[in-house]
XYZ file of C-alpha atoms in Angstrom:
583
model
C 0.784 -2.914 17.623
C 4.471 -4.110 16.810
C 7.277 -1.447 17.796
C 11.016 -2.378 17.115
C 14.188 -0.386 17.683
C 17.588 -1.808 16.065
C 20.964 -1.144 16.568
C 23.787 -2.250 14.679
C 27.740 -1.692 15.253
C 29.306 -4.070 12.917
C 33.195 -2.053 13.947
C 32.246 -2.497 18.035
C 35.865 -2.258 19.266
C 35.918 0.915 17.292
C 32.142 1.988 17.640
C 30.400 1.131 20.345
C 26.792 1.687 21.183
C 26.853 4.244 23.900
C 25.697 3.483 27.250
C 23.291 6.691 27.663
C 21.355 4.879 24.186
C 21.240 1.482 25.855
C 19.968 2.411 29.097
C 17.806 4.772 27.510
C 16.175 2.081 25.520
C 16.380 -0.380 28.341
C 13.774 2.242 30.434
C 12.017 2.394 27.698
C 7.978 2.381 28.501
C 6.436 -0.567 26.708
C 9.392 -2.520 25.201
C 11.583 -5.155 26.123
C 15.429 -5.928 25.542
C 15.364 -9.071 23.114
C 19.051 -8.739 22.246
C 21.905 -7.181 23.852
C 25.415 -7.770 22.211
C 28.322 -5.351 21.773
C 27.605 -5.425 18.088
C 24.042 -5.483 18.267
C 20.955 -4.317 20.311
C 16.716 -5.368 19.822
C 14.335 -4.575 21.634
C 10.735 -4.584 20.659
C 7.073 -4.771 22.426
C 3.464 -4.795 21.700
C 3.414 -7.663 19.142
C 4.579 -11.435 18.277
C 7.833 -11.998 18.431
C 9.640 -15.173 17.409
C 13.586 -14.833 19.625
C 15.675 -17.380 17.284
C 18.411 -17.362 19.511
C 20.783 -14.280 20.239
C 23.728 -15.889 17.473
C 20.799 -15.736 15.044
C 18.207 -13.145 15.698
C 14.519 -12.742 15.783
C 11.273 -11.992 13.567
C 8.879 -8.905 14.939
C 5.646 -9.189 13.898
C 2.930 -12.306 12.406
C 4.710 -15.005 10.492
C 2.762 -17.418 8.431
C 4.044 -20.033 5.359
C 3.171 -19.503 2.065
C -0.693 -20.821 1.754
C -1.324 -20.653 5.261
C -3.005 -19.016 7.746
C -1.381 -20.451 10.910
C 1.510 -18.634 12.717
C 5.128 -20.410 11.381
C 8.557 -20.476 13.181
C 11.374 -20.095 10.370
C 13.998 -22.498 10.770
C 17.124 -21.025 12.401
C 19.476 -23.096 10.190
C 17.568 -20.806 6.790
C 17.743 -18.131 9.081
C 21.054 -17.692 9.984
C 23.205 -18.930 6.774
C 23.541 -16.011 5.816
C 23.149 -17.355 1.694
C 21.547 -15.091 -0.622
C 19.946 -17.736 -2.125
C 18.127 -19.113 1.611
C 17.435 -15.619 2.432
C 15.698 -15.476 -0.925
C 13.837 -18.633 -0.040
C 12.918 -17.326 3.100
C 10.854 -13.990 1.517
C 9.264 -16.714 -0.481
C 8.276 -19.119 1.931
C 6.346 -16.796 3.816
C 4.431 -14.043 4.621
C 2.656 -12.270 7.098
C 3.435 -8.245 8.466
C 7.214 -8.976 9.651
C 10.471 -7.633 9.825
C 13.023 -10.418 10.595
C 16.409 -9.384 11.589
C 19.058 -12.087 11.578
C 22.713 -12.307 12.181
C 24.675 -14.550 9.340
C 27.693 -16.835 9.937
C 29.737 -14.333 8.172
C 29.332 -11.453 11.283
C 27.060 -9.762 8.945
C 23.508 -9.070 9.711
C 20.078 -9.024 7.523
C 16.971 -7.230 7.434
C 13.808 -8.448 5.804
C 10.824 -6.941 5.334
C 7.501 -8.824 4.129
C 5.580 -8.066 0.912
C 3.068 -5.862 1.426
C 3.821 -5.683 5.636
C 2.139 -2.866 7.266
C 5.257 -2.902 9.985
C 7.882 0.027 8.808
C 11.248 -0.251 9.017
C 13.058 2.670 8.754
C 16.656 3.001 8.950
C 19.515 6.048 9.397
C 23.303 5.591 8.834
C 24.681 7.212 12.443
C 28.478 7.148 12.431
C 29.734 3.709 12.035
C 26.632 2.133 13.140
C 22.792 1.976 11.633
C 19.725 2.721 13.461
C 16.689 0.520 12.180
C 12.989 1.407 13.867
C 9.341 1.009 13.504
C 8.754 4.752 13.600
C 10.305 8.040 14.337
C 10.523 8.146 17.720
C 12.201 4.769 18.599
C 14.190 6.073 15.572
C 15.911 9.281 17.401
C 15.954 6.761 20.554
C 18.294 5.125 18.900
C 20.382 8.333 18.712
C 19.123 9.325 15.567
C 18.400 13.608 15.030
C 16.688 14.894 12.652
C 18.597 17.271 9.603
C 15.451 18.819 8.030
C 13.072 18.360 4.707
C 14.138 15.978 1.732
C 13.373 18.456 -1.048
C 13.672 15.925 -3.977
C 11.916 12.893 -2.074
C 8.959 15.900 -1.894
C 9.260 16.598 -5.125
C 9.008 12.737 -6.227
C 6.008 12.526 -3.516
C 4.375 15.065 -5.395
C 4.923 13.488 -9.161
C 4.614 9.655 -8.104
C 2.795 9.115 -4.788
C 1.739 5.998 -5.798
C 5.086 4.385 -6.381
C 6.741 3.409 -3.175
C 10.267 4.663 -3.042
C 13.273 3.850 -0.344
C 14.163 7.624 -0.090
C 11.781 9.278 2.451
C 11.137 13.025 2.955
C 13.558 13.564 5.647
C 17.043 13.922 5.211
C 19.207 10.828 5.557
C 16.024 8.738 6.790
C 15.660 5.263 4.385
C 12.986 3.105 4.490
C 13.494 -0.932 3.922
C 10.289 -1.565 1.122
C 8.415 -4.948 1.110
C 10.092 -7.331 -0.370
C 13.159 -6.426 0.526
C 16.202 -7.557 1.876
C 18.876 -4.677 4.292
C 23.006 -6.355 4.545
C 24.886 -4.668 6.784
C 28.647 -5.721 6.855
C 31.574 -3.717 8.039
C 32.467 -3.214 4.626
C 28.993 -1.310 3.694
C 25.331 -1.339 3.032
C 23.138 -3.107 0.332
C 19.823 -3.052 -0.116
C 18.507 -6.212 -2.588
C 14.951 -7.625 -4.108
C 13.756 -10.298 -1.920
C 10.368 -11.014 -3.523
C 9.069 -9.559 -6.688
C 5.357 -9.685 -8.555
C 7.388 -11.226 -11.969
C 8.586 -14.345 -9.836
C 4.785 -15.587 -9.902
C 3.038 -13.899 -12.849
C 3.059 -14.359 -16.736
C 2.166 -17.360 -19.224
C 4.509 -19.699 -17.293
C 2.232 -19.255 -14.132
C -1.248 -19.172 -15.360
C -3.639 -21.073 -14.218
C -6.027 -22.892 -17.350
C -9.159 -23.351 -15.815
C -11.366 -20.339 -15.114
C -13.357 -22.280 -12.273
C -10.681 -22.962 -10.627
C -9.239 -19.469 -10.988
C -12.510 -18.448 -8.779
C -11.666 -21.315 -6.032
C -8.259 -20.597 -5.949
C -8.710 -15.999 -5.363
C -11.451 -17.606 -2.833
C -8.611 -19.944 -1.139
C -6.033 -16.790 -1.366
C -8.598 -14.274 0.627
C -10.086 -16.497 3.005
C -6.555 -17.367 4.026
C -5.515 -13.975 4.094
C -8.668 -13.275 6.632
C -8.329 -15.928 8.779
C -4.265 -15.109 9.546
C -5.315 -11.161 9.546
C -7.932 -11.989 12.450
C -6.390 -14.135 14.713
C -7.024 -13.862 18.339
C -10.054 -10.623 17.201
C -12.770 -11.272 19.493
C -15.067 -8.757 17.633
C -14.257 -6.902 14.462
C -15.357 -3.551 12.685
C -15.156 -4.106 9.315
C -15.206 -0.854 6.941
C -18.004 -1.946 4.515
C -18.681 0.592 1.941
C -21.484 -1.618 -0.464
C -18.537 -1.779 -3.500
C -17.301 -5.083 -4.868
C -14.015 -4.905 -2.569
C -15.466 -4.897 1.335
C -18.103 -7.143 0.042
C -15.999 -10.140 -1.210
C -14.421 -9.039 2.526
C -17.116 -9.209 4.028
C -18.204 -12.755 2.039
C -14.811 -14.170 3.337
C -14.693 -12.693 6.970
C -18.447 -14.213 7.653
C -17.014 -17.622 6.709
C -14.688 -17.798 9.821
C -16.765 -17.580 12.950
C -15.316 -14.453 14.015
C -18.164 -11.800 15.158
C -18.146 -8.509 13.579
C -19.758 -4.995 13.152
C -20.170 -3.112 9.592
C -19.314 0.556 9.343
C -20.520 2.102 6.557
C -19.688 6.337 5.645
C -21.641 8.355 3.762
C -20.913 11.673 2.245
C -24.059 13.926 1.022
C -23.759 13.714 -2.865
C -25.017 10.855 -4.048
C -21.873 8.764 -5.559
C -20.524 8.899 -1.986
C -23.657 6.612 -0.588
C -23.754 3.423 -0.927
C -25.788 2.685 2.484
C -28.188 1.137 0.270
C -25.683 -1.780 -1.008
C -23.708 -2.039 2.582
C -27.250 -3.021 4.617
C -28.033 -5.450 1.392
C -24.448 -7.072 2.338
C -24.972 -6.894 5.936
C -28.732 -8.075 5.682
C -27.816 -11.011 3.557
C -24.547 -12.167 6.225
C -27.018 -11.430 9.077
C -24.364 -8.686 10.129
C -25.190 -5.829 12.404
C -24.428 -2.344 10.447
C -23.396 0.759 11.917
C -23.759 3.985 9.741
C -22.260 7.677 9.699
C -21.697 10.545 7.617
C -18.687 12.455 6.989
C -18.720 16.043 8.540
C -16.468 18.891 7.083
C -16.048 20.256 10.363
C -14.394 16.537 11.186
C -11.069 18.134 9.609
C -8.167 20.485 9.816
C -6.858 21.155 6.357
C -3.833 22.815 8.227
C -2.774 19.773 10.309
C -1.532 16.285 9.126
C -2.267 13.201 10.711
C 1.554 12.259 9.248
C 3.505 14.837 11.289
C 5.201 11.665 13.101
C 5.852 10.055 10.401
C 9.032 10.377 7.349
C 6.588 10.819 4.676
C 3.110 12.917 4.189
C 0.977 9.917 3.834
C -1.957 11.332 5.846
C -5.198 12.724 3.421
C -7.009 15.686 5.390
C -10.380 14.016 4.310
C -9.315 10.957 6.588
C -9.967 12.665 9.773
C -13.667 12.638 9.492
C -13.039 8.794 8.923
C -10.536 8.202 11.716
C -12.848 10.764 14.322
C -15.715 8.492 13.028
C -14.172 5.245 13.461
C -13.152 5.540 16.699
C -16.267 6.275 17.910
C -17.763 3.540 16.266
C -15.141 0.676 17.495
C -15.514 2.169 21.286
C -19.182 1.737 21.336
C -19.123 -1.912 19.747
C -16.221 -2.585 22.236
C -14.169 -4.041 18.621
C -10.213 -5.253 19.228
C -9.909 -5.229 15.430
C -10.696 -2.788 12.240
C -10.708 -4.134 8.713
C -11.167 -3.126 5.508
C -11.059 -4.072 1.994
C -8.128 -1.545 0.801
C -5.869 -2.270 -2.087
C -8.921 -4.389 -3.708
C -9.256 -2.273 -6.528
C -5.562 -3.318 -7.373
C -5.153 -6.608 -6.839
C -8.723 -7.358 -8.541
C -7.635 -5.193 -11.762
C -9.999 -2.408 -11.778
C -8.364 -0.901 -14.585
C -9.750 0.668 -18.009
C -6.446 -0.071 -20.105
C -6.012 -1.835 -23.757
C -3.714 -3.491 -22.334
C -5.710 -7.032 -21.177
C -6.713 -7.214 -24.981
C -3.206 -7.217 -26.299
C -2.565 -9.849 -24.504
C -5.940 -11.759 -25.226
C -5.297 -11.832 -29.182
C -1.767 -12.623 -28.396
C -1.935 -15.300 -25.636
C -5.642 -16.272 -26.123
C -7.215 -19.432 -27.238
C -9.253 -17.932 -29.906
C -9.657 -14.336 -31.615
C -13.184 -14.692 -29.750
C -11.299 -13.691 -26.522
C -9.729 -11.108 -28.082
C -12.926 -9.244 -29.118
C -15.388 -10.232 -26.089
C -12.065 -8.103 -24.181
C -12.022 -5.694 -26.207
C -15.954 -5.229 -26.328
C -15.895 -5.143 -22.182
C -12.931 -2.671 -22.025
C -14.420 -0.251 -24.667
C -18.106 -0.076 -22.700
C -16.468 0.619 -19.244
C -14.636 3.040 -21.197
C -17.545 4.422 -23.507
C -15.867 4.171 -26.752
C -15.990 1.963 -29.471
C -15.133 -1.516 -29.919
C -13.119 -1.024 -33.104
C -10.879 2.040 -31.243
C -10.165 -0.602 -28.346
C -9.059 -2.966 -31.147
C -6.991 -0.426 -33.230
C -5.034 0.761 -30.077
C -4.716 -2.774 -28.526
C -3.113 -3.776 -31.962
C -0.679 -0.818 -31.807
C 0.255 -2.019 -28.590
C 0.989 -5.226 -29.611
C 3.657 -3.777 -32.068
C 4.848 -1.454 -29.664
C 9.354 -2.232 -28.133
C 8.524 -2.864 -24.256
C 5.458 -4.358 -22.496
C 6.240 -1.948 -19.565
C 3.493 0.119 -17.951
C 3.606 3.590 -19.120
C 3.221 5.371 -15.633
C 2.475 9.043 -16.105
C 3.980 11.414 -13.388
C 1.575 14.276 -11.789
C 3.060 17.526 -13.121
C -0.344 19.286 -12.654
C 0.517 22.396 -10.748
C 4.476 22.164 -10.365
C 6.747 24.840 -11.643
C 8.374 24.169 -14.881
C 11.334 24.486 -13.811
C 11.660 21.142 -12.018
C 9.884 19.314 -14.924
C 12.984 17.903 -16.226
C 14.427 16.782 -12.865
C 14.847 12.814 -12.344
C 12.356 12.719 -9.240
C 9.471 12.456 -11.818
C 10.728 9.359 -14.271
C 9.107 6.898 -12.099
C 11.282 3.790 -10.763
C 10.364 0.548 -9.228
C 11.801 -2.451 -10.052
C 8.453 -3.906 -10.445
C 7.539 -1.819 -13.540
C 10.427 -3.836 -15.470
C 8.773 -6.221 -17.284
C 11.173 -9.135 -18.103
C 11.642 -9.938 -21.819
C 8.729 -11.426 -23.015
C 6.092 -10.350 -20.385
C 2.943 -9.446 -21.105
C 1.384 -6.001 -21.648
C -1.903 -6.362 -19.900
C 0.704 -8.101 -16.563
C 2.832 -5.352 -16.459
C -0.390 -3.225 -16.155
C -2.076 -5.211 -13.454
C 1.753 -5.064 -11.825
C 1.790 -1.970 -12.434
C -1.565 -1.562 -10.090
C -0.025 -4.178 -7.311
C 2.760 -1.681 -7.170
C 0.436 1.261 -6.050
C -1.162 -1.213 -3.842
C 2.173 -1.955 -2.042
C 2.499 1.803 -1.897
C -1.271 2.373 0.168
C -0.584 -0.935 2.224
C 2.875 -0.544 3.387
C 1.511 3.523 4.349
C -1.966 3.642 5.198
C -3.449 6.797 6.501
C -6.021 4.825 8.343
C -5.711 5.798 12.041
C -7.971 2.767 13.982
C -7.689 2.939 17.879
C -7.509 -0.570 17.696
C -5.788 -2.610 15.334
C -5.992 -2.514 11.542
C -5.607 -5.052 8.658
C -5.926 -4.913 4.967
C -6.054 -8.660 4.047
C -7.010 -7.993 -0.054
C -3.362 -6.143 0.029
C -1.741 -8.983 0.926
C 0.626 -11.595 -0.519
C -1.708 -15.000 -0.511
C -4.231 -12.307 -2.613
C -1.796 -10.633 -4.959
C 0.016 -14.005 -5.603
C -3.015 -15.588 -6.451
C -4.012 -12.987 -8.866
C -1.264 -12.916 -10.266
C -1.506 -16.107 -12.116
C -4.897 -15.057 -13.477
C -4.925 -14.249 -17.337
C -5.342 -10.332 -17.641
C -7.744 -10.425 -19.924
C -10.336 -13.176 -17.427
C -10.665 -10.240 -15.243
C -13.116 -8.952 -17.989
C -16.360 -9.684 -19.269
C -19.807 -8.113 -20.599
C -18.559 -4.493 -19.983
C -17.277 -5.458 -15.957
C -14.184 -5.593 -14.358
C -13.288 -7.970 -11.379
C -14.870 -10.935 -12.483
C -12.923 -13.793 -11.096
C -13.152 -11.854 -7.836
C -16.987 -11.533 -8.583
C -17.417 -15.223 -9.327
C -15.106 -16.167 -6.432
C -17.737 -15.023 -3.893
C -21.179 -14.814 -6.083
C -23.101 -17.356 -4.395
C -22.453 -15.735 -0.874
C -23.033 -11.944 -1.846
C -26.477 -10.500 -3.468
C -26.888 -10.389 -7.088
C -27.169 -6.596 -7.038
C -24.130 -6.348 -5.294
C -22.026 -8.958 -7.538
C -23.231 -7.779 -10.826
C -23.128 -3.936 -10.118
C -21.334 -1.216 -12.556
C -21.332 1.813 -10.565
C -19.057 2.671 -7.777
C -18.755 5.135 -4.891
C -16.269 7.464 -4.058
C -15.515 9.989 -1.199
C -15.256 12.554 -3.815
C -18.504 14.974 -2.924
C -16.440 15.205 0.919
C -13.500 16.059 -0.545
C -15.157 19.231 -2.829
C -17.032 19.987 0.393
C -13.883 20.157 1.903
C -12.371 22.033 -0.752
C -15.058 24.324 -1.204
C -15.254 25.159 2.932
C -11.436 25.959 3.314
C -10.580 27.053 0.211
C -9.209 30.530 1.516
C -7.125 28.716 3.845
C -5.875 26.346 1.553
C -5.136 29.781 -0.984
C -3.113 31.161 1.844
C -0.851 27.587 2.757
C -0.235 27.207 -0.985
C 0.822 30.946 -2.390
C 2.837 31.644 0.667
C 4.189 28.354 2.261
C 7.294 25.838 2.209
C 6.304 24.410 -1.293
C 6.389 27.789 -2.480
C 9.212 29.169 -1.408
C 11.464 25.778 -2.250
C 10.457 26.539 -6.093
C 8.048 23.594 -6.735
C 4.698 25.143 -7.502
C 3.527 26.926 -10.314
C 2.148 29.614 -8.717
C 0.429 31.512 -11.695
C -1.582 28.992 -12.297
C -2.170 27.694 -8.440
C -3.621 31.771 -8.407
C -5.594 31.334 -11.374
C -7.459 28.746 -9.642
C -7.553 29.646 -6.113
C -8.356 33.128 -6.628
C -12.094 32.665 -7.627
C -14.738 31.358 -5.373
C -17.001 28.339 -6.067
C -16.398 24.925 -7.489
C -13.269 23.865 -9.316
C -14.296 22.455 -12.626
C -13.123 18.546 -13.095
C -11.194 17.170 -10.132
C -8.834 19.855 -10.196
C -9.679 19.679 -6.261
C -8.080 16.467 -5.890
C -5.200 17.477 -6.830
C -5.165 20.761 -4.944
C -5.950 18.906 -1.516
C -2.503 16.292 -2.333
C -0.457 19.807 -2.412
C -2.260 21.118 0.787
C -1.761 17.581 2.529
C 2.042 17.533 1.775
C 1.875 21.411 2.682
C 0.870 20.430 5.651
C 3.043 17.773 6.473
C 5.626 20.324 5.676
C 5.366 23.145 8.257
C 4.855 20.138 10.681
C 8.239 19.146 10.456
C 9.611 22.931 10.623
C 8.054 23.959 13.776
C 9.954 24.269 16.725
């Protein structure tokens, strides 16, 4: 896996970088010295790296150009200019899960991140000079200490956990976001939009032909594969039987590679799907292994995160990671996959919003309504109240998602605090976008959130090629409203890979979820979870309603709804909490 520690002193003569922090990092176990100038000090190890030359800088981390699955070498004269407009060029020329870190002609030095990268880069202002690393500990290697809990960033965490945000939850701890571009001058800091979903979506990118739409998602995540598997001599790929690891699967048994499924089951019945994942398997001519999640597989009280600036880590995702490790060391796998993020990208989303822009942008008022009629029977209500509300969209001042912040469960008191307006420069719509876009952008903004911070913990390593930028870019300029039809989501996706998948599996309705694990989990630690909630940090900082938190904890039993759900987030970010106050 790619690790990376950055120093910057752009005022050397005034600021050094102390000798204890270079030798220190020179002795480091596991990482080499790339770069070592007074105003400036790399050094990375256990990945690709690309040295550009020490007057220029380097890229940690796969590199590929856009539409291609073979490794690329950015050209030092783009690299090092140091002009907005060819560092610009650069986030759009290609992709892959790298950081680049250049040096410009002006003495000032860049950091990129790519869109949807699975590489952090966090960064800390220290003095006169800025700390950049791949994770907390090459972080306070760099001389970086820590200065305690973010209260707001929590806060936010708890309202919009699916928005990705620059702030993290420790104090004074940033984090560079895909698609983004770091400046560092001696004058200051700026942190600027490198690559953005709006550059390659709407009317003026949409593809006409809805055959080709199919060849060209099939293009975008076989490409994505092939680059995500390089040098794998076997993979495990996490196959649960839905649409997502399937078209996976489809487009990982076209490469050559060999590979294992791993399937999870939970005991109710909407978390197994073992009957779809051996149809998939059977039909690729794919060996299958199968296991089922075990409560006992997790500690509500500990979080997989505790390294990490943010709690990212879901309890239930022990029993997975315990699992999965046991599974890749007896198939002897260098490589875990899975088909994460697919739900996003491939518009799994009951919304009006795809029918507002069929009768506005479609051919005929016959797309309008055969929209309409999908959306209101995954929905179960009626055609004409899909039609009424898509209408009153229509009429309605911005096309802008209307992203709804998770108040369940916090005090009152903070309900009128900024954390919970939700901000992302990808949920502004430019004028004239399209509703049902800014909802599908709206999705490839949570998906940048779960790629750029998956809780997945493989002992080997782990890729996520449907959250990627060949896949989102491609979907991008699909229609909204082609991602419909006869009451089923994901078509194009479907019709990409329907003649190498089973019928049953292409044309199903239902889906699984982990959700009977999580209750179980619920259900077994629920006195626990009573005890970290009414008397822990997020307690005693004055974010929980705790009236109602008792209300609901007291009793014994199920929780009606999902109120679990929601209850397990607080305990996972409780969690993640007390790990950073212990001694």
């Amino acid at each position: 896996m790619e690790r990376f520690v950055a120093i910057f002193a752009p005022k050397p003569e005034r600021s050094p970088i102390a000798p204890p922090i270079r030798s220190a990092i020179s002795r480091a176990e596991a990482l080499s010295v790339m770069i070592n100038r007074d105003d400036m000090l790399v050094a990375s190890g256990g990945g690709q790296v690309r040295h550009l030359g020490d007057d220029i800088g380097m890229v940690i981390g796969p590199i590929f150009g856009t539409g291609k699955s073979d490794p690329a070498t950015p050209p030092s004269d783009v690299a090092s200019s140091g002009d907005p407009s060819d560092l610009h060029r650069f986030s759009q020329d290609y992709w892959g899960n790298f950081v680049a870190i250049l040096r410009d002609r002006a003495a000032g030095f860049h950091v990129l991140r790519s869109a949807f990268g699975h590489l952090p880069c966090f960064h800390a202002v220290q003095g006169d000079q800025l700390i950049l690393a791949s994770d907390m500990a090459l972080l306070s290697l760099g001389g970086w200490r820590s200065r305690g809990v973010e209260w707001s960033a929590i806060l936010r965490r708890l309202a919009l956990k699916d928005i990705p945000s620059p702030s993290t939850c420790l104090i004074g701890v940033q984090e560079l976001c895909g698609g983004s571009r770091l400046h560092l001058t001696p004058e200051g800091l700026s942190v600027t939009q490198t690559w953005n979903p709006w550059d390659r979506a709407g009317r003026r990118h949409w593809i006409d032909d809805r055959d080709e739409a199919a060849h060209m998602i099939r293009r975008a995540v076989s490409t994505a594969t092939r680059a995500s598997i390089m040098g794998t001599k076997r993979a495990m790929l996490m196959l649960s039987g839905g649409i997502d690891s399937s078209v996976l699967t489809a487009a990982l048994g076209t490469h050559g590679c060999p590979f294992t499924c791993f399937n999870l089951a939970s005991r109710g019945a909407m978390g197994d799907e073992r009957h779809y994942a051996r149809m998939v398997a059977s039909h690729l001519g794919a060996p299958i292994v199968e296991a089922q999640w075990d409560v006992a597989m997790v500690d509500i009280t500990r979080s997989d995160a505790k390294d990490q600036p943010n709690p990212l880590a879901r309890s239930f995702m022990q029993g997975t990671s315990r699992l999965l490790h046991e599974a890749v060391g007896a198939s002897g796998a260098d490589l875990t996959i899975d088909g994460g993020g697919g739900d996003n990208v491939f518009f799994s989303l009951r919304s009006i919003a795809p029918a507002t822009d069929a009768f506005l942008r479609g051919r005929s008022l016959g797309e309008g309504w055969s929209t309409a009629k999908s959306i209101a029977a995954m929905a179960d209500v009626s055609t004409i109240t899909v039609l009424g509300r898509a209408v009153s969209r229509a009429f309605r001042r911005s096309p802008a998602y209307r992203w709804r912040p998770m108040t369940q469960f916090l005090s009152p008191q903070v309900m009128g605090e900024t954390a919970l307006v939700p901000r992302h420069p990808w949920l502004e719509p430019p004028r004239g976008g399209e509703t049902g876009t800014a909802a599908h952008i709206a999705l490839i903004t949570a998906a940048q959130s779960w790629a750029e911070g998956n809780d997945i913990r493989s002992p080997v390593r782990h890729v996520t090629p449907l959250a990627s930028q060949p896949a989102v870019e491609a979907c991008l300029r699909i229609p909204s409203w082609w991602w419909f039809r006869q009451g089923q989501n994901r078509i194009v996706a479907r019709d990409a890979f329907r003649e190498l998948l089973p019928a049953a599996v292409v044309d199903r309705r239902t889906k699984g979820t982990p959700d009977s694990y999580i209750a179980e989990i619920f259900t077994a630690n629920r006195s626990v979870i009573r005890a970290m909630l009414l008397d822990g940090h997020l307690r005693r900082a004055g974010l929980l309603d705790l009236p109602l938190l008792e209300h609901v904890l007291v009793g014994e039993g199920y929780v009606q709804g999902t109120t679990y759900h929601r209850i397990m987030h607080l305990a996972d970010v409780e969690a993640w909490v007390a790990g950073q106050t212990q001694d």
